[in-house]
Amino acid sequence: MTRRIFIAGNWKMNLTLSASLELAEGLKKAAAGISNADIAVCPPAVYVQAVAAVLKGTAVGVGAQNVYFEKEGAFTGEISANMLKDIGCRYVILGHSERRNILGESSEQVNLKVKAALAAGLVPIVCVGELLKEREAGTTEDVVRRQFDGSFSGIAAKEMENCVIAYEPVWAIGTGKVATPEQAEEVHAAIRKMIEKNYSKEVAEKVRIQYGGSVNDKNAAEILAKPNVDGALVGGASLKVEPFLGILKSA
Ligand code: PGA
């Protein structure tokens, strides 16, 4: 079973409109020759539409960094999955550790968002990962299993196949302290076992599991070489064309 590599850039709360458009234009040119991997960028919500317009018809898909789970109505400040779809999104990052830890998002909320995203035809990129103290306490797999079970509760096998999981150890995000390829592979293999247990071997073989946390053009190749690592979710190194493209090339 060969899973297609998927590299996604998470721009977080960075860039201006003009810098976003410039980056999108750069990626449009640079990504023209790349056909061996799926590529996406996830700009801040206010720039998604403009970036999607630049990247329309290219190999670079566009995603959002969050969504609200209700369809429509009196939810001041929120954005629905249908709205994201409407402005050209294909993906949505859900349950990022910054949302879980800074904004108090629970796996139950992530689960509602996964369901809303799937119902709207978006591909959810669901993030899981342990804190440093949890890794040091030897509870990484328990933490990830709880997040996995909670986030995907009630998701049918056919829908699960469409989901992407991003394993992002929190201690590696934005710290320059990337997990070793072995550390990543160990958790990725454990996540694939969780999919197999809750669904089937067939589903487990189809789901793509990205690694995220200080990935750059220097360290990507050896992480992506691991059998259960199917791509990367990239923060800092996705804010400029060259490093992001370097990661794509390592794939
Ligand atoms: P980083 O962020 O690459 O800057 O560590 C990754 C992420 O949070 O998705």
Short mmCIF file of C-alpha atoms and ligand atoms in Angstrom, two decimals:
data_model
loop_
_atom_site.label_atom_id
_atom_site.label_comp_id
_atom_site.label_asym_id
_atom_site.label_seq_id
_atom_site.Cartn_x
_atom_site.Cartn_y
_atom_site.Cartn_z
CA MET A 1 0.00 0.00 0.00
CA THR A 2 1.53 3.28 -0.99
CA ARG A 3 0.05 6.35 0.57
CA ARG A 4 0.56 9.60 -1.26
CA ILE A 5 2.79 11.99 0.66
CA PHE A 6 0.93 15.06 1.94
CA ILE A 7 2.79 18.21 2.94
CA ALA A 8 0.69 20.99 4.47
CA GLY A 9 1.77 24.42 5.63
CA ASN A 10 0.15 25.89 8.73
CA TRP A 11 0.68 29.63 8.51
CA LYS A 12 -0.89 30.14 11.97
CA MET A 13 -1.51 33.82 12.84
CA ASN A 14 1.25 35.15 10.59
CA LEU A 15 1.75 37.28 7.47
CA THR A 16 -0.19 40.18 5.98
CA LEU A 17 -2.55 40.01 3.03
CA SER A 18 0.16 41.12 0.62
CA ALA A 19 2.75 38.74 2.09
CA SER A 20 0.20 35.89 1.87
CA LEU A 21 -0.45 36.63 -1.80
CA GLU A 22 3.25 36.88 -2.52
CA LEU A 23 3.89 33.52 -0.85
CA ALA A 24 0.97 31.97 -2.74
CA GLU A 25 2.31 33.30 -6.05
CA GLY A 26 5.76 31.91 -5.22
CA LEU A 27 4.33 28.50 -4.38
CA LYS A 28 2.20 28.50 -7.49
CA LYS A 29 5.30 28.87 -9.66
CA ALA A 30 7.52 26.57 -7.63
CA ALA A 31 4.98 23.78 -7.18
CA ALA A 32 4.18 23.55 -10.88
CA GLY A 33 6.66 20.71 -11.37
CA ILE A 34 5.66 18.69 -8.33
CA SER A 35 3.33 15.77 -8.90
CA ASN A 36 4.55 13.17 -6.40
CA ALA A 37 2.87 14.67 -3.34
CA ASP A 38 -0.26 16.47 -2.21
CA ILE A 39 0.46 20.01 -1.11
CA ALA A 40 -1.65 22.45 0.86
CA VAL A 41 -1.36 25.75 2.68
CA CYS A 42 -3.56 26.87 5.55
CA PRO A 43 -3.56 30.67 5.81
CA PRO A 44 -5.30 32.72 8.50
CA ALA A 45 -9.08 32.63 7.86
CA VAL A 46 -9.23 36.21 6.60
CA TYR A 47 -6.71 35.44 3.83
CA VAL A 48 -8.03 32.04 2.78
CA GLN A 49 -10.26 33.30 -0.01
CA ALA A 50 -7.61 35.49 -1.62
CA VAL A 51 -4.96 32.77 -1.38
CA ALA A 52 -7.40 30.19 -2.79
CA ALA A 53 -8.04 32.48 -5.76
CA VAL A 54 -4.30 32.61 -6.53
CA LEU A 55 -3.89 28.84 -6.15
CA LYS A 56 -7.06 27.83 -8.00
CA GLY A 57 -6.31 25.16 -10.59
CA THR A 58 -2.80 24.51 -9.22
CA ALA A 59 -1.46 21.50 -7.31
CA VAL A 60 -1.53 23.49 -4.08
CA GLY A 61 -4.74 23.00 -2.10
CA VAL A 62 -5.96 25.45 0.51
CA GLY A 63 -7.15 24.78 4.03
CA ALA A 64 -8.33 26.63 7.10
CA GLN A 65 -6.92 26.35 10.63
CA ASN A 66 -10.22 25.88 12.46
CA VAL A 67 -13.97 25.71 11.95
CA TYR A 68 -17.11 25.93 14.06
CA PHE A 69 -19.28 22.82 14.18
CA GLU A 70 -22.72 24.40 13.81
CA LYS A 71 -24.10 24.84 10.29
CA GLU A 72 -25.23 28.47 10.60
CA GLY A 73 -26.91 30.90 12.92
CA ALA A 74 -26.22 33.09 15.92
CA PHE A 75 -22.59 32.16 16.62
CA THR A 76 -20.85 35.52 16.62
CA GLY A 77 -17.29 35.38 15.37
CA GLU A 78 -17.46 31.81 14.12
CA ILE A 79 -17.09 30.32 10.62
CA SER A 80 -18.92 27.21 9.36
CA ALA A 81 -17.55 24.32 7.34
CA ASN A 82 -19.87 25.19 4.44
CA MET A 83 -18.46 28.73 4.40
CA LEU A 84 -14.93 27.35 4.18
CA LYS A 85 -15.97 25.04 1.36
CA ASP A 86 -17.71 27.95 -0.35
CA ILE A 87 -14.53 30.05 -0.50
CA GLY A 88 -12.37 27.29 -1.92
CA CYS A 89 -11.07 25.30 1.04
CA ARG A 90 -10.33 21.62 0.62
CA TYR A 91 -8.83 21.01 4.08
CA VAL A 92 -9.23 22.14 7.65
CA ILE A 93 -6.75 21.68 10.51
CA LEU A 94 -8.59 20.58 13.66
CA GLY A 95 -7.49 20.15 17.26
CA HIS A 96 -4.10 21.80 16.83
CA SER A 97 -2.27 21.79 20.15
CA GLU A 98 -2.38 25.59 20.23
CA ARG A 99 -6.17 25.37 20.11
CA ARG A 100 -6.27 22.52 22.63
CA ASN A 101 -3.83 24.13 25.06
CA ILE A 102 -4.29 27.88 24.63
CA LEU A 103 -7.97 28.00 23.70
CA GLY A 104 -9.09 25.03 25.78
CA GLU A 105 -10.47 22.97 22.91
CA SER A 106 -11.45 19.45 23.95
CA SER A 107 -11.45 16.24 21.92
CA GLU A 108 -15.27 16.30 22.19
CA GLN A 109 -15.31 19.68 20.42
CA VAL A 110 -12.77 18.45 17.90
CA ASN A 111 -15.07 15.48 17.24
CA LEU A 112 -18.02 17.77 16.46
CA LYS A 113 -15.76 19.76 14.13
CA VAL A 114 -14.53 16.61 12.37
CA LYS A 115 -18.17 15.64 11.74
CA ALA A 116 -19.05 19.12 10.47
CA ALA A 117 -16.01 19.21 8.19
CA LEU A 118 -16.75 15.79 6.69
CA ALA A 119 -20.41 16.71 6.19
CA ALA A 120 -19.31 19.77 4.20
CA GLY A 121 -16.90 17.75 2.08
CA LEU A 122 -13.72 19.07 3.70
CA VAL A 123 -10.75 16.88 4.57
CA PRO A 124 -9.99 17.23 8.29
CA ILE A 125 -6.35 17.25 9.37
CA VAL A 126 -6.70 16.20 13.00
CA CYS A 127 -3.78 16.97 15.29
CA VAL A 128 -2.79 14.83 18.26
CA GLY A 129 0.31 14.91 20.41
CA GLU A 130 1.70 14.85 23.92
CA LEU A 131 3.18 17.54 26.15
CA LEU A 132 6.81 17.21 27.25
CA LYS A 133 5.77 16.22 30.79
CA GLU A 134 3.52 13.50 29.35
CA ARG A 135 6.37 12.11 27.24
CA GLU A 136 8.66 12.20 30.27
CA ALA A 137 6.03 10.38 32.32
CA GLY A 138 5.89 7.67 29.65
CA THR A 139 2.23 8.39 28.83
CA THR A 140 2.61 9.50 25.20
CA GLU A 141 0.61 6.63 23.74
CA ASP A 142 -2.19 6.93 26.32
CA VAL A 143 -2.51 10.67 25.64
CA VAL A 144 -2.55 10.17 21.89
CA ARG A 145 -5.06 7.30 22.18
CA ARG A 146 -7.42 9.45 24.25
CA GLN A 147 -7.19 12.26 21.71
CA PHE A 148 -7.65 9.81 18.84
CA ASP A 149 -10.63 8.01 20.37
CA GLY A 150 -12.28 11.28 21.39
CA SER A 151 -11.67 13.12 18.13
CA PHE A 152 -12.88 10.29 15.88
CA SER A 153 -15.76 9.00 17.99
CA GLY A 154 -18.70 7.98 15.78
CA ILE A 155 -16.80 8.49 12.51
CA ALA A 156 -17.65 5.74 9.97
CA ALA A 157 -14.89 3.76 8.25
CA LYS A 158 -15.50 5.38 4.85
CA GLU A 159 -15.20 8.83 6.43
CA MET A 160 -12.13 7.84 8.43
CA GLU A 161 -10.33 6.97 5.20
CA ASN A 162 -10.75 10.61 4.17
CA CYS A 163 -9.26 12.01 7.35
CA VAL A 164 -5.63 12.95 7.82
CA ILE A 165 -3.96 12.72 11.22
CA ALA A 166 -1.07 14.95 12.22
CA TYR A 167 1.10 13.67 15.06
CA GLU A 168 2.58 16.79 16.62
CA PRO A 169 4.48 16.34 19.87
CA VAL A 170 3.79 19.65 21.61
CA TRP A 171 7.41 19.94 22.83
CA ALA A 172 8.56 19.92 19.20
CA ILE A 173 6.25 22.66 17.91
CA GLY A 174 8.02 25.91 17.18
CA THR A 175 10.91 24.92 19.43
CA GLY A 176 13.45 23.76 16.86
CA LYS A 177 13.47 20.50 18.83
CA VAL A 178 12.29 18.03 16.20
CA ALA A 179 11.38 14.48 17.23
CA THR A 180 13.89 11.91 16.06
CA PRO A 181 12.70 9.86 13.09
CA GLU A 182 12.51 6.89 15.49
CA GLN A 183 10.36 8.79 18.01
CA ALA A 184 8.03 9.87 15.22
CA GLU A 185 7.82 6.42 13.67
CA GLU A 186 7.04 4.81 17.03
CA VAL A 187 3.99 7.01 17.62
CA HIS A 188 2.90 6.89 13.96
CA ALA A 189 2.94 3.09 14.07
CA ALA A 190 0.94 3.19 17.32
CA ILE A 191 -1.64 5.51 15.73
CA ARG A 192 -1.96 3.17 12.75
CA LYS A 193 -2.62 0.32 15.21
CA MET A 194 -5.35 2.45 16.85
CA ILE A 195 -7.03 2.91 13.46
CA GLU A 196 -6.76 -0.82 12.82
CA LYS A 197 -8.28 -1.60 16.22
CA ASN A 198 -11.21 0.82 15.83
CA TYR A 199 -11.75 0.16 12.11
CA SER A 200 -9.74 -2.37 10.09
CA LYS A 201 -6.31 -3.02 8.65
CA GLU A 202 -7.58 -1.81 5.30
CA VAL A 203 -8.67 1.56 6.69
CA ALA A 204 -5.45 1.85 8.72
CA GLU A 205 -3.39 1.35 5.57
CA LYS A 206 -5.22 4.19 3.82
CA VAL A 207 -5.12 6.96 6.43
CA ARG A 208 -2.26 9.39 6.05
CA ILE A 209 -0.39 10.36 9.19
CA GLN A 210 1.68 13.54 8.99
CA TYR A 211 4.43 14.46 11.43
CA GLY A 212 4.54 18.04 12.70
CA GLY A 213 6.95 19.90 14.97
CA SER A 214 9.97 21.89 13.77
CA VAL A 215 10.05 20.22 10.36
CA ASN A 216 12.33 22.04 7.92
CA ASP A 217 14.14 21.42 4.64
CA LYS A 218 17.15 20.03 6.53
CA ASN A 219 15.43 17.40 8.67
CA ALA A 220 12.41 16.45 6.55
CA ALA A 221 14.02 13.75 4.42
CA GLU A 222 14.92 11.38 7.24
CA ILE A 223 11.57 11.75 8.97
CA LEU A 224 9.64 11.28 5.72
CA ALA A 225 11.70 8.16 5.01
CA LYS A 226 9.98 6.33 7.89
CA PRO A 227 7.35 3.85 6.70
CA ASN A 228 4.48 5.22 8.79
CA VAL A 229 5.23 8.90 8.19
CA ASP A 230 3.12 10.02 5.24
CA GLY A 231 3.87 13.70 5.16
CA ALA A 232 4.37 16.74 7.32
CA LEU A 233 2.40 19.57 8.86
CA VAL A 234 4.80 22.49 8.75
CA GLY A 235 4.58 25.73 10.71
CA GLY A 236 7.55 28.10 10.67
CA ALA A 237 9.20 26.63 7.58
CA SER A 238 6.00 27.06 5.53
CA LEU A 239 6.16 30.86 5.70
CA LYS A 240 8.77 31.14 2.94
CA VAL A 241 8.82 29.50 -0.49
CA GLU A 242 12.33 27.98 -0.38
CA PRO A 243 12.24 26.00 2.88
CA PHE A 244 8.70 24.79 2.18
CA LEU A 245 9.71 23.71 -1.29
CA GLY A 246 12.82 22.06 0.14
CA ILE A 247 10.53 19.91 2.29
CA LEU A 248 8.46 19.03 -0.75
CA LYS A 249 11.61 18.04 -2.58
CA SER A 250 12.68 15.75 0.28
CA ALA A 251 9.39 13.94 -0.19
P1 PGA B 1 6.42 24.30 13.56
O1 PGA B 1 4.81 24.15 13.74
O2 PGA B 1 6.76 23.63 12.24
O3 PGA B 1 6.65 25.76 13.53
O4 PGA B 1 7.04 23.60 14.70
C1 PGA B 1 4.15 22.98 13.35
C2 PGA B 1 2.69 23.08 13.68
O5 PGA B 1 2.34 23.62 14.73
O6 PGA B 1 1.83 22.63 12.89
#
